[in-house]
mmCIF file of C-alpha atoms and ligand atoms in Angstrom:
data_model
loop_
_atom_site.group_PDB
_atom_site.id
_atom_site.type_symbol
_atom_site.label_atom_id
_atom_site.label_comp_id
_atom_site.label_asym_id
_atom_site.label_seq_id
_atom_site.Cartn_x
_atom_site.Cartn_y
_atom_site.Cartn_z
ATOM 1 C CA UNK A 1 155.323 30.105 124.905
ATOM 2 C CA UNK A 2 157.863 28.872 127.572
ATOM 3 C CA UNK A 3 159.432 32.566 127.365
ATOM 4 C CA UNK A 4 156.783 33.854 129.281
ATOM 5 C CA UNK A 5 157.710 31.894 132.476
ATOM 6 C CA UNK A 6 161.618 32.519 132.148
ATOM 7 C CA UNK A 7 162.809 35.163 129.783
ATOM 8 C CA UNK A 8 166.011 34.172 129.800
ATOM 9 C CA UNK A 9 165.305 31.381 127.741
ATOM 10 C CA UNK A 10 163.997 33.182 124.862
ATOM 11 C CA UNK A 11 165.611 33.172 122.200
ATOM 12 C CA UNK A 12 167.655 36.369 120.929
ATOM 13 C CA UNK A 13 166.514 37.781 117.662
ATOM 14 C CA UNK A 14 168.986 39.220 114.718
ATOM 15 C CA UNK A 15 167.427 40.376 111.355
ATOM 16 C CA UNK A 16 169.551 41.929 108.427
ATOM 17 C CA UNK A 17 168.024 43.158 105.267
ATOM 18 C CA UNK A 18 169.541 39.661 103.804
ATOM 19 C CA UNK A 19 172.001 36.872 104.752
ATOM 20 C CA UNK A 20 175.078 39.166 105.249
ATOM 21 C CA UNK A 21 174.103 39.797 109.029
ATOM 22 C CA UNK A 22 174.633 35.696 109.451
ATOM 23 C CA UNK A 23 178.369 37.189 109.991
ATOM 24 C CA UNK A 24 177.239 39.045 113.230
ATOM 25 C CA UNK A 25 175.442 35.647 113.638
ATOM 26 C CA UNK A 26 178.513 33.178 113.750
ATOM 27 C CA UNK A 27 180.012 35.904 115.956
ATOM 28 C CA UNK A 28 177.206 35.525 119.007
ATOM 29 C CA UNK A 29 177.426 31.998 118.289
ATOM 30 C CA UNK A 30 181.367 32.137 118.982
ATOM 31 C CA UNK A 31 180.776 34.580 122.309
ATOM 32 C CA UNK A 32 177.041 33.449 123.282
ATOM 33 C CA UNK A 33 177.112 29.640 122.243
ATOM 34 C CA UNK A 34 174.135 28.846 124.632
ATOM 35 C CA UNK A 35 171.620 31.298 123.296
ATOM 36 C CA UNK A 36 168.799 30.605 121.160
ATOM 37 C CA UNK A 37 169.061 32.525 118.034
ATOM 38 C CA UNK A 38 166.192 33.493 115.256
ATOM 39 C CA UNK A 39 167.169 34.947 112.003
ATOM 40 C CA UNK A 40 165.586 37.012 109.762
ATOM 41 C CA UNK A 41 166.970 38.033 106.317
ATOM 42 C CA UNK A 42 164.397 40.536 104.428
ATOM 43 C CA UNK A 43 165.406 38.757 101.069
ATOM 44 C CA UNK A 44 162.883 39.367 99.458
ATOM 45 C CA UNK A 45 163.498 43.163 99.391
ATOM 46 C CA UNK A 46 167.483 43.110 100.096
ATOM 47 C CA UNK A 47 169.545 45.498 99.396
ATOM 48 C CA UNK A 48 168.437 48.344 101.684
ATOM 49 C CA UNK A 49 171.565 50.189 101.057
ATOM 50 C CA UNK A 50 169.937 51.753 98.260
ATOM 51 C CA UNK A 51 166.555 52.956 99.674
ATOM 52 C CA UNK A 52 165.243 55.708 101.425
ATOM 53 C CA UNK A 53 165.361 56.261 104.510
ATOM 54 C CA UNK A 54 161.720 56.145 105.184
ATOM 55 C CA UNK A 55 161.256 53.081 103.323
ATOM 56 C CA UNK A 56 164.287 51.414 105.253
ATOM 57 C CA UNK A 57 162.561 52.497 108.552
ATOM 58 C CA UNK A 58 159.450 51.052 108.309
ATOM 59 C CA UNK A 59 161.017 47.683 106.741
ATOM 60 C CA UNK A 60 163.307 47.592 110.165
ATOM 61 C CA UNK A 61 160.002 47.555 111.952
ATOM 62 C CA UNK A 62 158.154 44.698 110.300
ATOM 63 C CA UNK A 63 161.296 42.875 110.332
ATOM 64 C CA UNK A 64 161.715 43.778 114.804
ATOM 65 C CA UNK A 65 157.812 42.899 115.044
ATOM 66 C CA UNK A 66 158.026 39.551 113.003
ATOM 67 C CA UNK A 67 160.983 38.587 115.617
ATOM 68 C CA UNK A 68 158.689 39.923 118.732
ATOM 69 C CA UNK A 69 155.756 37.803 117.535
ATOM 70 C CA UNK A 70 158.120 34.735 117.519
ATOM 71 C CA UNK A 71 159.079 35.569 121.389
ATOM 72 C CA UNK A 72 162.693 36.849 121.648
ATOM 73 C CA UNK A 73 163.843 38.420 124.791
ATOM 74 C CA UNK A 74 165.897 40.933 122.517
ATOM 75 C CA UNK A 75 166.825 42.257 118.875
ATOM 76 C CA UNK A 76 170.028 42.598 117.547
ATOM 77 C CA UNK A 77 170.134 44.563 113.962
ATOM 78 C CA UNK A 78 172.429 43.357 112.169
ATOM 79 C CA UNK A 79 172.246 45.587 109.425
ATOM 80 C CA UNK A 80 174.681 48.434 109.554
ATOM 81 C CA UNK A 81 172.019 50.365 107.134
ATOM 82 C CA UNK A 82 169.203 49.661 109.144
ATOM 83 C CA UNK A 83 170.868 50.887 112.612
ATOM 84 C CA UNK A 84 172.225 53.731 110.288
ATOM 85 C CA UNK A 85 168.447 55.041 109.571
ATOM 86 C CA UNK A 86 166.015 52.912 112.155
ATOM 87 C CA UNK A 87 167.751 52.443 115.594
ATOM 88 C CA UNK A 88 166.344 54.888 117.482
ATOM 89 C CA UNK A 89 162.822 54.249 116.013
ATOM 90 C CA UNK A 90 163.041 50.821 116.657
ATOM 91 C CA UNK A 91 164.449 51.337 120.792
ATOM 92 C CA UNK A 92 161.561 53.678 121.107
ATOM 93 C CA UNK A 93 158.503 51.445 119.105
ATOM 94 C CA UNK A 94 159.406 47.914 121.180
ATOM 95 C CA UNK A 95 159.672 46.748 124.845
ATOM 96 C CA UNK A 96 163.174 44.836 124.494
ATOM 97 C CA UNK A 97 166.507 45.654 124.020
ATOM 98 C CA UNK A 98 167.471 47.035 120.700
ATOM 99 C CA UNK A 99 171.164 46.612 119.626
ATOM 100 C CA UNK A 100 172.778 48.183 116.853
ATOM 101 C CA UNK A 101 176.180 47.246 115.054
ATOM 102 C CA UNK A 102 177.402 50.800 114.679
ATOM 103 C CA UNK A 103 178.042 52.528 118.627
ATOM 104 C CA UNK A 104 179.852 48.811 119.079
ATOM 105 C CA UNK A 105 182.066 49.752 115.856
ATOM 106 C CA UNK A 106 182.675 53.022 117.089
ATOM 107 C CA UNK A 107 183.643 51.693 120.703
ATOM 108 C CA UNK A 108 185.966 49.487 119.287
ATOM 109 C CA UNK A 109 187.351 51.863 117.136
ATOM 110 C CA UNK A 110 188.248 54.421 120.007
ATOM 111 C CA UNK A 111 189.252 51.755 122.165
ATOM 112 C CA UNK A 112 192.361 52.311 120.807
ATOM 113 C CA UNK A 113 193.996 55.738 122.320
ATOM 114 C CA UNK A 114 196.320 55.887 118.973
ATOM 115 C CA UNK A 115 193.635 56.387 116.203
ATOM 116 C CA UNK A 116 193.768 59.651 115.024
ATOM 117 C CA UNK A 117 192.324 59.528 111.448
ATOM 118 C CA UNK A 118 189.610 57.048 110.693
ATOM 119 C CA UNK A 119 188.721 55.758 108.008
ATOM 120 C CA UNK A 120 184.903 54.363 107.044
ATOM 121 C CA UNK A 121 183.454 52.401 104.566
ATOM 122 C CA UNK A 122 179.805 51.189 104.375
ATOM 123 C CA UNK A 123 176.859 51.145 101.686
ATOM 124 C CA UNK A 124 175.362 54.667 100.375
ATOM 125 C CA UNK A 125 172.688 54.386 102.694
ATOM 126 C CA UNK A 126 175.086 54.100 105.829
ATOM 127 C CA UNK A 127 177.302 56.217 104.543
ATOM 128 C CA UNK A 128 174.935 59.343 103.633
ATOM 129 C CA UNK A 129 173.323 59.045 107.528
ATOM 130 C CA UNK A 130 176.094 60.088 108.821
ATOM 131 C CA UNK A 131 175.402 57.864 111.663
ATOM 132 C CA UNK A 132 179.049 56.600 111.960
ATOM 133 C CA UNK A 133 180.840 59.674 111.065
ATOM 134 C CA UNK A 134 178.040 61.277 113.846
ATOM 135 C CA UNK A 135 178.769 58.556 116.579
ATOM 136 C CA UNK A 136 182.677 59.108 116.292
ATOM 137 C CA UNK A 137 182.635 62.910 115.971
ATOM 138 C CA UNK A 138 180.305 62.894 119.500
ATOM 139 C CA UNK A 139 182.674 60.578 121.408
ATOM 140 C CA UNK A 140 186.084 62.030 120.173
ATOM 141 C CA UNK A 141 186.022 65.599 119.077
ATOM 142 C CA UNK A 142 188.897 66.274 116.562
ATOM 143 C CA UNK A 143 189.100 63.228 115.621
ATOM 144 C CA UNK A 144 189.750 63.181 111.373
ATOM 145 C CA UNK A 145 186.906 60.899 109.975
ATOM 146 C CA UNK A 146 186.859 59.855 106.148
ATOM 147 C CA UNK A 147 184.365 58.499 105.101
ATOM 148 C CA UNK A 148 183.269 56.721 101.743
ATOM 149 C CA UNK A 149 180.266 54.678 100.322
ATOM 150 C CA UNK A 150 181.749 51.764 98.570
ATOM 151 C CA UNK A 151 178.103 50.079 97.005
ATOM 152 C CA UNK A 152 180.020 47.788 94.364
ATOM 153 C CA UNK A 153 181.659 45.666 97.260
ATOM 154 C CA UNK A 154 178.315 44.123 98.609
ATOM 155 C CA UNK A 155 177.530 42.643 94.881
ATOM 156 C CA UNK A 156 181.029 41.583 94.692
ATOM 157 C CA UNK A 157 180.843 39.353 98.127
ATOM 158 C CA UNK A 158 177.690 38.358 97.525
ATOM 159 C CA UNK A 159 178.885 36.541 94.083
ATOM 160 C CA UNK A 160 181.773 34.980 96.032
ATOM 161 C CA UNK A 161 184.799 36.906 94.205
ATOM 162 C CA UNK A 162 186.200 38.177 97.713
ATOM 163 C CA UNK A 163 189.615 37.771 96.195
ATOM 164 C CA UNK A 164 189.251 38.380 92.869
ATOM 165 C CA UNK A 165 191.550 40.919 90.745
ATOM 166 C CA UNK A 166 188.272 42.755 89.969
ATOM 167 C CA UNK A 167 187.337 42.993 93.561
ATOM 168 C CA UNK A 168 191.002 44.203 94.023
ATOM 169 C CA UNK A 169 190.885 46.976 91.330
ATOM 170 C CA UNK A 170 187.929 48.473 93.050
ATOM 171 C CA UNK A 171 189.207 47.833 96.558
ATOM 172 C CA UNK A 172 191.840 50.020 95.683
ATOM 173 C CA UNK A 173 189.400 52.462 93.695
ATOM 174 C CA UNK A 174 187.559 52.794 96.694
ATOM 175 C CA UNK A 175 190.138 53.295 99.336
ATOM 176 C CA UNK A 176 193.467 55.161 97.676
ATOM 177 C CA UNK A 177 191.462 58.371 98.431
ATOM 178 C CA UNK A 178 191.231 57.095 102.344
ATOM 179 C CA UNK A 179 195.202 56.201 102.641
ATOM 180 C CA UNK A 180 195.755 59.430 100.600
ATOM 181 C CA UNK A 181 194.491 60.787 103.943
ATOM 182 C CA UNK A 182 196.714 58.584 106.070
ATOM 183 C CA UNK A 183 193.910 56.484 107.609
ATOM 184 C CA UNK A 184 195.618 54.573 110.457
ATOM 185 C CA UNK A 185 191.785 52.724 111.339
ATOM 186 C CA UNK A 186 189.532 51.231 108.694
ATOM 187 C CA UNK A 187 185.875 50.746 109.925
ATOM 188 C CA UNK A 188 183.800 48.053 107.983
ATOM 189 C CA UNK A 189 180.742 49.197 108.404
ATOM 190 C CA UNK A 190 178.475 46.736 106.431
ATOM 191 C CA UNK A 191 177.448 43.141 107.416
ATOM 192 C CA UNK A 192 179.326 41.402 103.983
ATOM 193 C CA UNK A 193 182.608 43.441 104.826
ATOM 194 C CA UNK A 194 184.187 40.705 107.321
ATOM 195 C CA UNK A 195 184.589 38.775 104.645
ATOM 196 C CA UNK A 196 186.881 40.863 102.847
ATOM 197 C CA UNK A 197 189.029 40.491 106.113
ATOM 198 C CA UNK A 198 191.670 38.726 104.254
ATOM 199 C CA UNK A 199 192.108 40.397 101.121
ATOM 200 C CA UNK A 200 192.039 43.792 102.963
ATOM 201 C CA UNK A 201 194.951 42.463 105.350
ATOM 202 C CA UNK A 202 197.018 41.644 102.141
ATOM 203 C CA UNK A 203 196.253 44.882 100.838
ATOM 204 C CA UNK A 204 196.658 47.084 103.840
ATOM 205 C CA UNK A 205 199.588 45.439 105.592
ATOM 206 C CA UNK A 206 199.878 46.730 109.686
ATOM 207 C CA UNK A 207 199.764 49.812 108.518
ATOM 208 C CA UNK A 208 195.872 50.037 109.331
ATOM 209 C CA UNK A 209 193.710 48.333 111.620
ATOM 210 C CA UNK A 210 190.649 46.736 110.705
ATOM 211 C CA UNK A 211 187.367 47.301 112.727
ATOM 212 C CA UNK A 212 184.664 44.929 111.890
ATOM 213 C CA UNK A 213 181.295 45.876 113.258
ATOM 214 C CA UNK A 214 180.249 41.900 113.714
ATOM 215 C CA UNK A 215 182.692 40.319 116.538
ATOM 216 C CA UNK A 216 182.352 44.055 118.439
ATOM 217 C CA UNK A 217 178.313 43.853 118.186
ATOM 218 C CA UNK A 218 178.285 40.381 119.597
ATOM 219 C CA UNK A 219 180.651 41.189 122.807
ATOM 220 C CA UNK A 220 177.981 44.640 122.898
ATOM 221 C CA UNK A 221 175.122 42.169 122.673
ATOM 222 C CA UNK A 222 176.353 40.180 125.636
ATOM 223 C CA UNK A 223 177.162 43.025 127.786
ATOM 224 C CA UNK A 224 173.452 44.137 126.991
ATOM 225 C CA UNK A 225 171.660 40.880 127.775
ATOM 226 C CA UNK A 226 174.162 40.776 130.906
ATOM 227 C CA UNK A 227 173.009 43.948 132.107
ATOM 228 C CA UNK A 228 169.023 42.876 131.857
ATOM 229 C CA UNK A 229 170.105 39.498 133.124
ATOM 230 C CA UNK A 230 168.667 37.663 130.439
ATOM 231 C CA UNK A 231 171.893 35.723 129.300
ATOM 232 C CA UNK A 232 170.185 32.252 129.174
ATOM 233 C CA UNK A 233 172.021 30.037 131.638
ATOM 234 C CA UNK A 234 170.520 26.259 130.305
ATOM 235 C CA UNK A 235 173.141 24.106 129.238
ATOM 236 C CA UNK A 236 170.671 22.663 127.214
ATOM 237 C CA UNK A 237 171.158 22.615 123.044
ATOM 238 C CA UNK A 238 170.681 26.293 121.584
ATOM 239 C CA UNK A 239 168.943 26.249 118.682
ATOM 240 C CA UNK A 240 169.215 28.595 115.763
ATOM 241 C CA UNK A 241 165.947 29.536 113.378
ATOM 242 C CA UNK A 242 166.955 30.962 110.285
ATOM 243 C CA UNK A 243 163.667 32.572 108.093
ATOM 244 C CA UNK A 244 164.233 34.475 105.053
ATOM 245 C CA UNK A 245 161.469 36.675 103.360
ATOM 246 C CA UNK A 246 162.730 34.721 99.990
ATOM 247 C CA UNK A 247 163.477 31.230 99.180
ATOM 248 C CA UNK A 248 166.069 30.788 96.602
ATOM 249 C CA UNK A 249 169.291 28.155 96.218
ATOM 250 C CA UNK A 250 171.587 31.469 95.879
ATOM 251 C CA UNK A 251 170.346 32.714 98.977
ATOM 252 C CA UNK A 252 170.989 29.460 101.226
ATOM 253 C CA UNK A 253 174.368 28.951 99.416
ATOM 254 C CA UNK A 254 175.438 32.390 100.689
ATOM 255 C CA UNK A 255 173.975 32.536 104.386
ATOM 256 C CA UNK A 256 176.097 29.199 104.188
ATOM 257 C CA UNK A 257 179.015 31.348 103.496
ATOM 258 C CA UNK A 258 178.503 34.123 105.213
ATOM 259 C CA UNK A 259 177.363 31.771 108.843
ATOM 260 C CA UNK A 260 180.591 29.503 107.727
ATOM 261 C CA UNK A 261 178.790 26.510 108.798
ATOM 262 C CA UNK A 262 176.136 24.185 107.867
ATOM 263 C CA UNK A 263 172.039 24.568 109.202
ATOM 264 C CA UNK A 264 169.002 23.243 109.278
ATOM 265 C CA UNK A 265 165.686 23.610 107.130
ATOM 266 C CA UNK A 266 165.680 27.926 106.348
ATOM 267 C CA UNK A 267 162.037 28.645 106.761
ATOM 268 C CA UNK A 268 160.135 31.048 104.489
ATOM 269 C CA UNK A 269 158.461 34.329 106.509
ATOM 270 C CA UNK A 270 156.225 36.363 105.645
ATOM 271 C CA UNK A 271 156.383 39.603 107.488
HETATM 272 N N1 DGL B 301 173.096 44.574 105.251
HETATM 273 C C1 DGL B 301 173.494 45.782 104.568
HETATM 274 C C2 DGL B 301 174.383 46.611 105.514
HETATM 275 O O1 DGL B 301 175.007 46.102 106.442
HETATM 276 C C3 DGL B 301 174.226 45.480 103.273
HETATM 277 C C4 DGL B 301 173.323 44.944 102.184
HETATM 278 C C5 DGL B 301 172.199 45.901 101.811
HETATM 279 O O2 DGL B 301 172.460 46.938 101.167
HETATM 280 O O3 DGL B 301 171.062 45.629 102.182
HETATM 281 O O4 DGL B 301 174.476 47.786 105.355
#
């Protein structure tokens, strides 16, 4: 593989447990638009926001080893559940960069001197790691952090009703406990959530800011390859591999969505 004799140009890996993480995705594609990517949504076995955290570990590592055996210089995991439970694993098991979405999130997040109560919202899986509420707690002692598993949203997004009165309903189900506590920083802290960008600015107003894990995991991702100088520097046309462990219509109709822009042939993987 041409890899071998330059790194650089190896393409970068991202896997989510479906097509939601084509959101972090169209993200490196806005911030790294001459890198290589190859995608890998575990379809087939999506959601992991429901399983154990054992089982969602050792998924995270056939997913990371079926984008090592196809060459990339690093792995982004796009999958706020699977950095929640299998980050650490996963930077310990393989020899290139792991990134996360989550200690981008929480960068982001504190970036901002003024946030004093946050807010976070994520599947149950996410949510009952702790990891966020962990990550934030670490960097800013006495900081107030609220968080909430919200597992009805993903099902919602994934059916396309991102601004439906339903959705709304339990939107507002979901967060009226939050702005009870006077959140002034919502964290998004699921791959599907960007989407919900809009609707959540109607319903919000200023009053709180949105943190979406995808655009703040790309500019992490950058600074990362940066750093092990493997940003590919070819002007020559990036390409982007998209396999999914399950072929279906529905599926490619969504990681249209989700990417917000058209592809190539998705391959099927088995892992
Ligand atoms: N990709 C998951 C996440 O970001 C959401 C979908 C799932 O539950 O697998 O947490």
């Amino acid at each position: 593989m041409s890899s071998t004799a330059d790194p650089c140009q190896a393409p970068l890996g991202v896997f989510d447990s479906g097509v939601g993480g084509l959101t972090v995705v169209r993200a490196l594609r806005e911030l790294l638009p001459q890198e290589s990517i190859i995608y890998l949504g575990d379809t087939a076995r999506v959601p992991y926001g429901s399983k154990s955290p054992d089982t969602i570990r050792r998924f995270s590592v056939e997913d990371t080893q079926f984008l090592i055996n196809h060459g990339v210089k690093a792995v982004v995991v796009a999958c706020n559940t699977a950095t929640a439970h299998a980050l650490p694993l996963l930077q310990t098991t393989f020899r290139v960069p792991v990134i996360g979405v989550i200690e981008p999130g929480v960068e982001a997040t504190l970036a901002d001197g003024r946030a004093e109560r946050v807010g976070i919202i994520g599947t149950a899986g996410t949510i009952r790691s702790s990891a966020y509420q962990y990550a934030l707690a670490m960097r800013r002692p006495g900081l107030q952090i609220h968080a909430a598993a919200t597992p009805l949203l993903v099902p919602f997004i994934e059916e396309g009703w991102t601004d439906h009165p339903t959705l709304k309903l339990v939107l507002k189900e979901y967060l009226d406990p939050l702005l009870e506590k006077g959140i002034d920083t919502l964290m998004l802290g699921c791959t599907h959530y960007p989407l919900l960008m809009p609707v959540l600015k109607k319903m919000l107003g200023r009053k709180v800011r949105l943190v979406d894990s995808a655009s703040t995991c790309a500019a992490h991702a950058k600074e990362v390859l940066h750093q092990h100088r493997l940003l590919r520097r070819s002007r020559g046309r990036p390409a982007l591999d998209i396999f999914l462990t399950d072929l279906s219509e529905q599926a490619e109709t969504m990681a249209r969505r989700f990417l917000g822009a058209d592809f190539g042939r998705v391959k099927k993987a088995s892992l």
